[in-house]
XYZ file of C-alpha atoms in Angstrom:
641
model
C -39.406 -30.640 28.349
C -42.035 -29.571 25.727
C -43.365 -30.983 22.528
C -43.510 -29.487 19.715
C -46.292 -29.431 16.995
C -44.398 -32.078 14.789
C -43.960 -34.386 18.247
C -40.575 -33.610 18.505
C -39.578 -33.106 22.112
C -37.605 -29.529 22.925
C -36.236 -29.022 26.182
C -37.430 -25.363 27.561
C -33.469 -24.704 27.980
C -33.613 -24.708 23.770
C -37.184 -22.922 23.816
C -35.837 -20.380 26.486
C -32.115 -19.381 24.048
C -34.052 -18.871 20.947
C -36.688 -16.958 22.273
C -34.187 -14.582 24.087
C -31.876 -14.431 20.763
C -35.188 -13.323 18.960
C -35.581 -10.874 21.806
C -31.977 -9.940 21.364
C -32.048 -9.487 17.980
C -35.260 -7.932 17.648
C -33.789 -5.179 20.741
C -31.240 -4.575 18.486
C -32.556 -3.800 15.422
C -34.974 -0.962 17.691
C -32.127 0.172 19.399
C -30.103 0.525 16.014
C -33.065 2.714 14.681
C -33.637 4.520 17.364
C -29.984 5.897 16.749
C -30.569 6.475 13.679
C -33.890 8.151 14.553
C -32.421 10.362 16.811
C -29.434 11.646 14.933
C -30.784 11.544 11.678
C -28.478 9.144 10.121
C -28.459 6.017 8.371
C -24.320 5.847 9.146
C -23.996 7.164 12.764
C -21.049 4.473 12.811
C -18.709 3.218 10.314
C -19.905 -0.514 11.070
C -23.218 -0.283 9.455
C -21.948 0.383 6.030
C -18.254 0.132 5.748
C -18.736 0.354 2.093
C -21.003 3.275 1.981
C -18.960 4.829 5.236
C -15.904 4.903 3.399
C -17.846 6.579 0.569
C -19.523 9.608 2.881
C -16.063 10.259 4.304
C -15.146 11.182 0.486
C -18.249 12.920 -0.329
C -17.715 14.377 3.738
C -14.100 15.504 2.837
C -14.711 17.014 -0.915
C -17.409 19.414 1.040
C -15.196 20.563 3.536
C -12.843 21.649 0.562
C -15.332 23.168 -1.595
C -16.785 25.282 1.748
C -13.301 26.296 1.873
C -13.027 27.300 -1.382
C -16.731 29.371 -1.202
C -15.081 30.670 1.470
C -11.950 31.815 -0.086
C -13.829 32.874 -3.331
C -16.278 35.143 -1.257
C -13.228 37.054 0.950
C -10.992 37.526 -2.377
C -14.063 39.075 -3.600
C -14.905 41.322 -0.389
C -10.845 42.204 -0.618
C -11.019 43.094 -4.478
C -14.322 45.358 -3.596
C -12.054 47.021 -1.098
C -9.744 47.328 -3.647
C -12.053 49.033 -6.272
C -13.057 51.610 -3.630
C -9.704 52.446 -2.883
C -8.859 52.406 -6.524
C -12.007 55.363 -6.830
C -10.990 56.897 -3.780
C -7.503 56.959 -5.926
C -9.527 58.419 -8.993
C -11.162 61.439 -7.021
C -7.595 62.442 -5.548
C -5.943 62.654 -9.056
C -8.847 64.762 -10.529
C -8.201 66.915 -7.772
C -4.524 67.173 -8.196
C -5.200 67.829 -12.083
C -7.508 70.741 -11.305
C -4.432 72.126 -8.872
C -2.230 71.758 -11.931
C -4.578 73.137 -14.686
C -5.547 76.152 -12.023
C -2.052 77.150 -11.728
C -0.651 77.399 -15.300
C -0.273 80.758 -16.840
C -0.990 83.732 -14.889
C -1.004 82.565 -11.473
C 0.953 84.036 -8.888
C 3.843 83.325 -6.450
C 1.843 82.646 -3.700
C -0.776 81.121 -5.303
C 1.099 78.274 -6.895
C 3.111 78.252 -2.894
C -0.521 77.483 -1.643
C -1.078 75.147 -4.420
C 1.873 73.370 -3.543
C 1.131 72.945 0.007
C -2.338 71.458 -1.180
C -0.434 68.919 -3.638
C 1.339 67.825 -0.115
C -1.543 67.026 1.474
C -2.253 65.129 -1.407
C 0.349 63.195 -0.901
C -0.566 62.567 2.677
C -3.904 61.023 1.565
C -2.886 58.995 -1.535
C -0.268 57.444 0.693
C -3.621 56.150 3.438
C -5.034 55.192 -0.014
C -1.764 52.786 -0.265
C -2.021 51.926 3.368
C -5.492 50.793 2.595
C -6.560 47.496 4.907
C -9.185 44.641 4.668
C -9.583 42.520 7.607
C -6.365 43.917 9.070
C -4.438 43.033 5.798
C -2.728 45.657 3.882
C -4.296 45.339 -0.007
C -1.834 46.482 -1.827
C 1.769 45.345 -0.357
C 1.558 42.030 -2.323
C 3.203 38.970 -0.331
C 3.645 41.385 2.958
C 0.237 41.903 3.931
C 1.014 42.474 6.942
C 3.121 45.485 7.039
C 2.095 49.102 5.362
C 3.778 48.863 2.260
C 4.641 52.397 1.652
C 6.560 54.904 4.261
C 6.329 58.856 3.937
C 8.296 60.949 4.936
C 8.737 64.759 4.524
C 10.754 64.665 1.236
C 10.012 60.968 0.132
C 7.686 58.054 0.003
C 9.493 54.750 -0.197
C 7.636 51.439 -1.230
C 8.214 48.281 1.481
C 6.231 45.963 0.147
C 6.077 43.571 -3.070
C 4.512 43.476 -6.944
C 3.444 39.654 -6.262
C 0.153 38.506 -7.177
C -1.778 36.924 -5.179
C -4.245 33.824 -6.055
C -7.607 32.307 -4.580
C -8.235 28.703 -5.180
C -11.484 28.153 -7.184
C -10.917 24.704 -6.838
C -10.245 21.725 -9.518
C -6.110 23.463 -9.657
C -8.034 26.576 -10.769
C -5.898 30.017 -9.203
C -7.968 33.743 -9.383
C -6.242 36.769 -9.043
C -7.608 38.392 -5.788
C -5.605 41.698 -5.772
C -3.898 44.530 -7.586
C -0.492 45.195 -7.312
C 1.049 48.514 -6.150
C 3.030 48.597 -9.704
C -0.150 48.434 -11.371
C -2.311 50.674 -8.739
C 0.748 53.682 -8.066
C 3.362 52.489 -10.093
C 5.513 51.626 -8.137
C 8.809 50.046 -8.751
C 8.378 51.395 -12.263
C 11.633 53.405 -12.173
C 13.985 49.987 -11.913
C 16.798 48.465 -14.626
C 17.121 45.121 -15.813
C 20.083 43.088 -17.155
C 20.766 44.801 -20.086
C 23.432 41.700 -21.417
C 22.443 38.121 -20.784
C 23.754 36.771 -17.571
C 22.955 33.088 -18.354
C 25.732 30.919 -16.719
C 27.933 28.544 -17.804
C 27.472 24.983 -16.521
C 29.417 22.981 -14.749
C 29.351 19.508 -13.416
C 27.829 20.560 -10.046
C 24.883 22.086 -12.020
C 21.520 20.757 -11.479
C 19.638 19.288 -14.043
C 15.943 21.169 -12.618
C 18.239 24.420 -13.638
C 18.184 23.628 -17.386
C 15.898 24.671 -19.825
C 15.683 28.024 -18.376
C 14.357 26.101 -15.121
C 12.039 23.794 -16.783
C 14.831 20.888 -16.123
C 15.032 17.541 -17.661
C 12.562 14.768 -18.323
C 14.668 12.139 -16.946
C 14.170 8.508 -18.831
C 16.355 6.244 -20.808
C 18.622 7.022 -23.722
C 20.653 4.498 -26.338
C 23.408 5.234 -27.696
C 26.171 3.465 -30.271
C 29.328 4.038 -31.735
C 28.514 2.030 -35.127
C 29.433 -1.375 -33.693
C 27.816 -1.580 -30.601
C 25.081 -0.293 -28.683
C 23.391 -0.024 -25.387
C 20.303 1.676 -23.403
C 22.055 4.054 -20.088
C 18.889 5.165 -17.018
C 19.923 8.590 -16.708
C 16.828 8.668 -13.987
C 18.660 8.738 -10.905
C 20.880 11.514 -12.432
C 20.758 14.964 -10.116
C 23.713 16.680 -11.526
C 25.272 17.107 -15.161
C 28.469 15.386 -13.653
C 26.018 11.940 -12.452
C 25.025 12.301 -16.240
C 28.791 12.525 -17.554
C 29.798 9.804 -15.027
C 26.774 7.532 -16.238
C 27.433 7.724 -20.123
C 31.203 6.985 -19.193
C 30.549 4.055 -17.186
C 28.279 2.398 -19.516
C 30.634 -0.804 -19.732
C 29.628 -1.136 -23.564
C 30.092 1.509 -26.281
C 33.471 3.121 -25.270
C 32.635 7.409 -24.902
C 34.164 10.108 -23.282
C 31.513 12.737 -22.354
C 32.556 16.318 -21.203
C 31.116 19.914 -21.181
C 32.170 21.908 -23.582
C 32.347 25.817 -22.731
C 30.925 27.376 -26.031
C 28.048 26.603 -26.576
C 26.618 25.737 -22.707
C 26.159 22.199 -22.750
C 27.869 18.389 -23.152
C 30.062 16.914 -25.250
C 30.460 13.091 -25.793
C 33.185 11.880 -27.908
C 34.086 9.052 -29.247
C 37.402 6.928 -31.481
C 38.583 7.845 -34.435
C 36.412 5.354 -36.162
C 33.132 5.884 -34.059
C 29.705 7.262 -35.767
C 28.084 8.375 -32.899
C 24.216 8.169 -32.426
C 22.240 9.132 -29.148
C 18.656 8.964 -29.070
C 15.814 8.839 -26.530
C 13.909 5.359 -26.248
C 10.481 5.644 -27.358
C 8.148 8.103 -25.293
C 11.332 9.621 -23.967
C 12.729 12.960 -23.867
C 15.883 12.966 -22.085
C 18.484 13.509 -25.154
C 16.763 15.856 -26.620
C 16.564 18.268 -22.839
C 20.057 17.451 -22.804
C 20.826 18.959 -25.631
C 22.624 15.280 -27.122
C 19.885 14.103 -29.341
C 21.527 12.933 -32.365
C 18.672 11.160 -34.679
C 20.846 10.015 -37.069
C 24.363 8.832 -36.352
C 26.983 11.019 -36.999
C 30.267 10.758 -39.631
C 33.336 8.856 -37.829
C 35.251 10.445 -35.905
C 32.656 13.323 -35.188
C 31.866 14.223 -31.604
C 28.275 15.048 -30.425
C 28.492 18.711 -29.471
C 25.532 19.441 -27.234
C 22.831 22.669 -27.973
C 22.852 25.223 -25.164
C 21.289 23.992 -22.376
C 20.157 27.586 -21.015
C 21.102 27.189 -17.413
C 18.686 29.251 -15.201
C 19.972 32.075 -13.105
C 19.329 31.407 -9.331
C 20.646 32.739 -6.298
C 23.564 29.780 -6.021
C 24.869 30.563 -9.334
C 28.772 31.713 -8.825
C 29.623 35.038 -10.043
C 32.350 33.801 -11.977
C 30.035 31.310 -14.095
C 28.334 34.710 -15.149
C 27.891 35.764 -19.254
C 28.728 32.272 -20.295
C 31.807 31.644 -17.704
C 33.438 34.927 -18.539
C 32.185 36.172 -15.103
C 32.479 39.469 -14.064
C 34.413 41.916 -12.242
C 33.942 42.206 -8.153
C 35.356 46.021 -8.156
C 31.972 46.739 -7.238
C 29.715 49.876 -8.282
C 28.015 53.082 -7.096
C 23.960 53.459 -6.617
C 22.657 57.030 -5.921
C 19.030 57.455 -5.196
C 18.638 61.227 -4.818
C 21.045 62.589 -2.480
C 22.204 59.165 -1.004
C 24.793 57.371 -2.262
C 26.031 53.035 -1.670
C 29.041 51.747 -3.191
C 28.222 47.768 -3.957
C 31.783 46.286 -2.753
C 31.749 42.463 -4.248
C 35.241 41.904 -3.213
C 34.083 39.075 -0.814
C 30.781 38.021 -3.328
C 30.886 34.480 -4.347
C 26.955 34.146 -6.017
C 24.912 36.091 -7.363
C 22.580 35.869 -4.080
C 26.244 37.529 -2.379
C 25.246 39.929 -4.732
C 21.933 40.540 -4.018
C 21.943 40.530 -0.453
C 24.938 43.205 -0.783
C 22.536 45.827 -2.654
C 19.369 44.838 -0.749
C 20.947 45.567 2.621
C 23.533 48.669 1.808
C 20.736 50.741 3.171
C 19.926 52.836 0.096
C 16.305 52.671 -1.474
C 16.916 50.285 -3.863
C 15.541 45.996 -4.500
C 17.655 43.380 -6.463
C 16.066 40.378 -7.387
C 16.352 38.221 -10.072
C 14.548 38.889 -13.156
C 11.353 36.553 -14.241
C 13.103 35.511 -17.137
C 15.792 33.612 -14.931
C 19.333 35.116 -16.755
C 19.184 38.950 -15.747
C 19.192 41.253 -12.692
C 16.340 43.794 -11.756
C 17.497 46.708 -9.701
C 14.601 48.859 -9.005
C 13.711 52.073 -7.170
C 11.647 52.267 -4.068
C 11.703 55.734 -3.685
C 8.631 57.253 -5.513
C 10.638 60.966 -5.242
C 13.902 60.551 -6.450
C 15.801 58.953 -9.049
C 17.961 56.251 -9.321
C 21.634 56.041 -11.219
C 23.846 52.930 -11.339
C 28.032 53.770 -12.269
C 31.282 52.326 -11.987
C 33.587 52.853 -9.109
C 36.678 52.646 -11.509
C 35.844 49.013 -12.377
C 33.686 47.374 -14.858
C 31.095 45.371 -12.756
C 28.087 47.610 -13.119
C 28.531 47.562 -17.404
C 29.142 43.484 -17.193
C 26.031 43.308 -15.048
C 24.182 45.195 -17.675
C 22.782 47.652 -14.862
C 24.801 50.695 -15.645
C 22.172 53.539 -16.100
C 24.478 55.081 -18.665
C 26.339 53.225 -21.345
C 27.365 54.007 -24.943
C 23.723 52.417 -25.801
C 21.997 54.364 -23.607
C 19.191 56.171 -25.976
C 19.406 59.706 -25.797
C 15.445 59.976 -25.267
C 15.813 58.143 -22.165
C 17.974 60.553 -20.356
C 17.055 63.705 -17.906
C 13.856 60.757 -16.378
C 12.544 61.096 -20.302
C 12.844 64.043 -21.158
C 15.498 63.757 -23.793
C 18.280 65.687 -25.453
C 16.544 68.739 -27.009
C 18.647 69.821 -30.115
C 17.811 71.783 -33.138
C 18.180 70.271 -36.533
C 20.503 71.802 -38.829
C 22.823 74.106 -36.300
C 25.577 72.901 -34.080
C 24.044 72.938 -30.385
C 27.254 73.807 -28.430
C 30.963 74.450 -28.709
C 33.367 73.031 -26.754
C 36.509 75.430 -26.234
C 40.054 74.144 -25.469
C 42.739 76.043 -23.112
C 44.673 76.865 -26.534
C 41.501 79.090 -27.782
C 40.684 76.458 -30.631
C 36.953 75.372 -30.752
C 34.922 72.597 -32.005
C 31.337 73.335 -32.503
C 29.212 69.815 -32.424
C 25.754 69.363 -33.977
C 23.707 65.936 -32.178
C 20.450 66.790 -33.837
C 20.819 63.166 -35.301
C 22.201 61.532 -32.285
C 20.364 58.162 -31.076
C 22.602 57.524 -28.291
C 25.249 58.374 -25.658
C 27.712 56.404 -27.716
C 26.873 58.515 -30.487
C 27.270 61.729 -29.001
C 30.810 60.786 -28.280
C 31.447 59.607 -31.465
C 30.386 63.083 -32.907
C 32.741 64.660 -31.020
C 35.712 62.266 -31.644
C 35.284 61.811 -34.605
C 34.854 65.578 -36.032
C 37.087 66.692 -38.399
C 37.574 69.541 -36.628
C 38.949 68.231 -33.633
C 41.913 66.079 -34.803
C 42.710 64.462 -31.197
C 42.416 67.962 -29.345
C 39.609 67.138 -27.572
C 38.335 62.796 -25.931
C 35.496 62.138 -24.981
C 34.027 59.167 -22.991
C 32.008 57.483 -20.471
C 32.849 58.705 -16.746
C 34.967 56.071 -15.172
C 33.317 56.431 -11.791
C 29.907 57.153 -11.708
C 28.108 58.582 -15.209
C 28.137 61.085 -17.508
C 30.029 62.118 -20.213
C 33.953 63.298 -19.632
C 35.702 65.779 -21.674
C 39.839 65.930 -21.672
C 41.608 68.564 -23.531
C 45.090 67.276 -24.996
C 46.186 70.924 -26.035
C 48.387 73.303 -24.735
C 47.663 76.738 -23.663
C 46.550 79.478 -20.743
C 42.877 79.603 -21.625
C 40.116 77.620 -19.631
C 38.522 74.556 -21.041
C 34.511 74.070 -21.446
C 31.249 73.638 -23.280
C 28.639 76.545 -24.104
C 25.186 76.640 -25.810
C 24.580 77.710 -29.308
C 22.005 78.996 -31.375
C 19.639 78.375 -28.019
C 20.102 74.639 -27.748
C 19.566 72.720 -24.661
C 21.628 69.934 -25.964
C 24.360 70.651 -23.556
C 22.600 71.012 -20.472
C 20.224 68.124 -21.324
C 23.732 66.156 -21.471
C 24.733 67.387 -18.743
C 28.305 68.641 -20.219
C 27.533 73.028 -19.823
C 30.303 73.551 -17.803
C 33.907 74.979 -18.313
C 36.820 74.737 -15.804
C 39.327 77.537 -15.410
C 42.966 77.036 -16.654
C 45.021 74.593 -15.672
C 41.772 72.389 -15.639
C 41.710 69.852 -18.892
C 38.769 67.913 -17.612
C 35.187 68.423 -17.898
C 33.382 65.950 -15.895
C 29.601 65.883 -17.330
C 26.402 65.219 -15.000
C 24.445 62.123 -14.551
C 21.591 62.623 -16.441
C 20.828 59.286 -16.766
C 18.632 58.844 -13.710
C 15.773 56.580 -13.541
C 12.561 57.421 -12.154
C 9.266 56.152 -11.288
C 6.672 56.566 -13.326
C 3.591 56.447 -11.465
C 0.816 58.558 -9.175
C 3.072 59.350 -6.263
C 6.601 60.608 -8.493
C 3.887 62.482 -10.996
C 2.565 64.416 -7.558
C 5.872 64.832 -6.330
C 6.949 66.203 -9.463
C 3.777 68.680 -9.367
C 4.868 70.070 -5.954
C 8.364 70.722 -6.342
C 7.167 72.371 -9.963
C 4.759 74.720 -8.531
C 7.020 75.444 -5.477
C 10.000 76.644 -8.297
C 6.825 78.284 -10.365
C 8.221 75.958 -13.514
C 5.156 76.634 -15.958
C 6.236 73.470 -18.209
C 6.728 70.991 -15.701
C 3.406 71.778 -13.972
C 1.551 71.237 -17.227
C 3.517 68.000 -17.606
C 3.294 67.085 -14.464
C -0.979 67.647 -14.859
C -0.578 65.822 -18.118
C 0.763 62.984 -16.697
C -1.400 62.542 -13.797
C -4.480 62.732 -16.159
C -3.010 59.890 -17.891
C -3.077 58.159 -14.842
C -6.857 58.729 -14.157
C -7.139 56.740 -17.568
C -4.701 53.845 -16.381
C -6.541 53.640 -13.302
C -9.935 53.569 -14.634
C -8.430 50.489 -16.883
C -7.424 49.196 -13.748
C -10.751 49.326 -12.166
C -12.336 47.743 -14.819
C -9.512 44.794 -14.229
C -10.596 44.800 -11.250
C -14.789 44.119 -11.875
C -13.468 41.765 -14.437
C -12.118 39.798 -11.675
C -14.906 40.118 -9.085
C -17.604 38.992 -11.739
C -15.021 35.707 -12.127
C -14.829 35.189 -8.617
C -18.764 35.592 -8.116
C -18.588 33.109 -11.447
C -16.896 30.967 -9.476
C -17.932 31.000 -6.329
C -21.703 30.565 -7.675
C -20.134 27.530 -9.628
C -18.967 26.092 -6.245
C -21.777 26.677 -4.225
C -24.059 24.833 -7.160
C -21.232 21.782 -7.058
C -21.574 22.144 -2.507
C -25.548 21.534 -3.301
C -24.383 18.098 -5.502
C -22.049 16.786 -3.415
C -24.590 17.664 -0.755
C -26.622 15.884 -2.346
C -25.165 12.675 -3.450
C -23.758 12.663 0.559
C -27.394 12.918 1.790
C -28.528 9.518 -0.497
C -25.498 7.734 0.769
C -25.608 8.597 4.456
C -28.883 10.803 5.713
C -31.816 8.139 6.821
C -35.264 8.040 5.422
C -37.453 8.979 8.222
C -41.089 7.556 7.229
C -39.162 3.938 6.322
C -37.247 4.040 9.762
C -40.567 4.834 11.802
C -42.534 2.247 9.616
C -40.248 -0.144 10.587
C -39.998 1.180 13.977
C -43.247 0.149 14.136
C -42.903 -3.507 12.251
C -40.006 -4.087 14.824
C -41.789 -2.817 17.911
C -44.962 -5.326 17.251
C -42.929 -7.947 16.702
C -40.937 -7.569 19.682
C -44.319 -7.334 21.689
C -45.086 -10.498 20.090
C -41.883 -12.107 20.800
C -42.235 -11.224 24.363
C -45.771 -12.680 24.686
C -44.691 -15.541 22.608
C -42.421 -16.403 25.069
C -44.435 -15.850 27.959
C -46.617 -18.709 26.562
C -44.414 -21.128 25.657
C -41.190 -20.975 28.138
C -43.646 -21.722 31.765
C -44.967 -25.111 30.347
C -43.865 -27.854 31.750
C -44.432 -32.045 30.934
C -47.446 -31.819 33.696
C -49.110 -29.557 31.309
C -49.126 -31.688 28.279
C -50.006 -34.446 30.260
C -53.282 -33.110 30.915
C -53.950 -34.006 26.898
């Protein structure tokens, strides 16, 4: 027992616990700094601070993203640099084939322009290692497939494997950089391709989806009122997926009686109501349901009228059914011919029920050719992958490739277009070729002011002259124009030039065949070609190999156009480097400020933890000799005053 200075009495059991929890607590304190001391600190646990804990984890985690995106930034950047010294690399091989072409017009020889060819080849060689070009093992100009070499030579071809995507770096805050150049816009390739030339856009049905309206920007699903003039109610249309869960909702609305549909022209719904009805639909306020929907009346409408929705502009996707095609009219499955220079597919749809049937039926026939569908969501791209050769779309007796809007020769076609651009070469004022019939009567033609295919045909139909001796039209299988002779006679049936006119050769119709023969069946001079450095180069070789004077000078002239697009392209491409250094400068400076702000909230100040380090580690030498004082006493020793 021991008194205390106010002559209480404490019992050394009391003395003893509250000198050990001062002990205790004062141990703890030094052992909590000396963690902190030694890692530096102030929240080496979450208990300390829950508060500011919770807080460092957010700071903690918004670093790690923004290193990534440094990260990202600075790689996109080493990738585009790669790029731009591929893209010069690209430069100093066209100059090079433009002094083979220049060198080699005019009075070179035979074997010099042979020579030159064989140099143009090797060209070739190296501008196709310029497309194989890698960073970091991934191939910088295949788009998506970086992981396979995107184009494939071969002796009499190079064929493109790979995509025209774009590709994006994060530069954080949602912001996207383009990190690459496509091979469209580095070679141009896929150049040579045809797109839906009629809209495809497909009816709708009541399976459609609603996210495939609005040309895929969907529906803002909310509320909508509607009345019929004497009564009135709000419908949810927000759990709607489908057009038919919207038709099924308005009819089961339990208040104003309606009948909703889908009417077939235009693309969209119809609600209608009693004779006596004046029908008004509306979105509640803030909402925009009605008006996606094509259904938003404003005003109510005169009795009896229904509400005939806009178009809704379904998107095209791969699920859409081939018979929901151009409105609902569909299309016909006979199928169609591709040709891409000497090989040939014939597209059978029999057994196609979409339009990804479709696709997957051209994409895997084995020919050189992509489908996809176009960015615009209602047509078809059909492109070329082979940089050499040119493409050609016809009809197999059928219709489908002219409903698709894909046939490479229609009545539309533009003359100027044909022979991969080079046109119909006539000369104003003169009839460019004759056409002869077996019974010795002729018909000479003049298409100096010809736009198109269809008007070519027209010329000749429609010529006094001719009087139903001679038809012409569109190839039923395949392209080109066809000739039939309706007379009667022993002499042979054909086309020849006049007055030194290409026109018939350019439209691919010089021919004759010998008697009993009443058909001329014309070329396809409609091919489509690629436009870019590898088609140009291919187009230089075979020129000098068949010592063609004007096709090596516009062969030259086209590559030297190239050497412009590409130094465009290169300055695209510092463009983008000096945004991603923009950026990744930008990041870095937000790192040091999150760094920062993470530091104040969970670092430890080292000259306040060693000062009280210090504080502590007196006191707890005073605690201790405190206690040795006090806890031996006894009553015998304060007996002794």
């Amino acid at each position: 027992m021991t008194i205390g200075a106010s002559g209480t009495r404490v019992s050394n059991s009391t003395l003893a616990q509250s000198a050990i929890r001062n002990i205790n607590r004062n141990m703890e304190q030094m052992l909590d700094l000396q963690n902190q001391l030694a890692t530096g600190l102030r929240l080496y646990k979450i208990s300390k601070d829950p508060a500011g804990s919770n807080m460092a984890m957010a700071f903690q985690t918004l670093l790690e993203r923004q290193g990534q995106s440094i990260t990202n930034l600075k790689r996109s950047n080493e990738s585009l640099a790669a790029t731009d010294n591929a893209l010069g690399d690209l430069q100093d091989l066209l100059n090079q084939a433009v002094s083979v072409g220049i060198t080699n017009v005019g009075t070179a020889s035979d074997a010099e322009r042979q020579n030159a060819a064989t140099v143009v080849g090797a060209l070739i060689e190296q501008l196709t290692q310029i497309g194989n070009r890698q960073y970091q093992g991934r191939y910088i100009f295949g788009g998506r497939s970086t992981s396979v070499a995107p184009f494939n030579l071969t002796e009499s071809q190079v064929r493109f494997v790979g995509d025209n995507a774009q590709l994006f770096a994060s530069a954080g805050s949602n912001s996207l950089v383009p990190y690459n150049i496509t091979a469209a816009e580095a070679f141009g390739s896929l150049t040579g391709s045809v797109t839906s030339a009629v809209d495809l856009q497909p009816a709708v049905s009541g399976d459609t989806r609603l996210r495939e309206l609005n040309n895929g920007e969907g529906v803002r699903l909310g509320s909508i009122e509607i009345s019929d003039g004497t009564d009135s109610t709000i419908i949810d249309l927000s759990h709607c997926d489908t057009l038919q869960d919207v038709i099924d909702t308005i009819n089961n609305n339990g208040t104003v009686n309606v009948m909703a549909g889908i009417s077939i022209t235009p693309n969209g719904l119809t609600i209608s109501g009693d004779a006596a009805a004046t029908l008004r639909l509306v979105d509640l306020p803030g909402g925009f349901a009605a008006r996606d929907l094509g259904i938003y009346t404003g005003n109510a409408l005169a009795a009896g009228v229904s509400i005939v929705g806009t178009d809704t502009n379904r998107q095209l996707t791969g699920l859409t059914r081939l018979s929901q095609l151009r409105g609902g009219a569909g299309i016909d499955t006979t199928g169609f011919v591709i040709r891409v220079g000497g090989e040939a597919a014939m597209i059978d749809l029999s057994g196609a029920e979409t339009v990804q049937d479709l696709l997957n039926t051209i994409n895997f026939s084995g020919i050189g050719v992509t489908a996809s569908i176009d960015s615009q969501s209602h047509t078809l791209t059909i492109a070329n992958t082979v940089a050499s050769d040119g493409m050609t779309i016809g009809e197999i007796g059928g219709q489908t490739a002219t409903q698709l809007g894909v046939r490479t020769m229609t009545t539309t076609t533009e003359l100027s277009g044909l022979n991969s651009g080079l046109g119909v070469n006539s000369i104003s004022g003169v009839s460019d070729f004759r056409i002869t019939t077996r019974s010795g009567s002729t018909l000479d033609v003049d298409v100096s002011t010809c736009a198109t295919v269809g008007d070519v045909i027209d010329r000749i139909n429609n010529d006094p002259a001719n009087a139903g001796k001679v038809f012409a039209q569109l190839n039923v299988s395949g392209n080109g124009i066809r000739l039939r002779d309706f007379t009667a006679g022993g002499g042979g049936f054909g086309v020849t030039s006049l007055n030194n006119s290409s026109a018939a050769k350019d439209l691919g119709i010089l021919k004759s065949v010998p008697f009993p023969g009443n058909i001329v069946t014309g070329n396809d001079v409609s091919a489509v070609r690629e436009t870019g450095v590898f088609a140009l180069l291919f187009s230089l070789r075979d020129a000098l190999n068949s010592n063609d004077s004007p096709a090596i000078t516009r062969a030259a002239s086209g590559l030297q156009d190239e050497i412009e697009r590409v130094a465009r392209m290169r300055g695209i491409v510092g463009g983008r480097m000096q945004l991603l250094e923009n950026n990744s400068k930008r990041a870095e400076d937000e790192s040091l400020q999150i760094k920062s702000l993470l530091s104040e909230v969970r670092d430890l100040d080292y000259a306040d933890a060693v000062a009280r380090f210090q504080t502590l580690q007196a006191t707890f030498q005073a605690s201790l000799q405190a206690a040795g004082n006090i806890l031996p006493t006894s009553l015998m020793d304060f007996m002794r005053f």
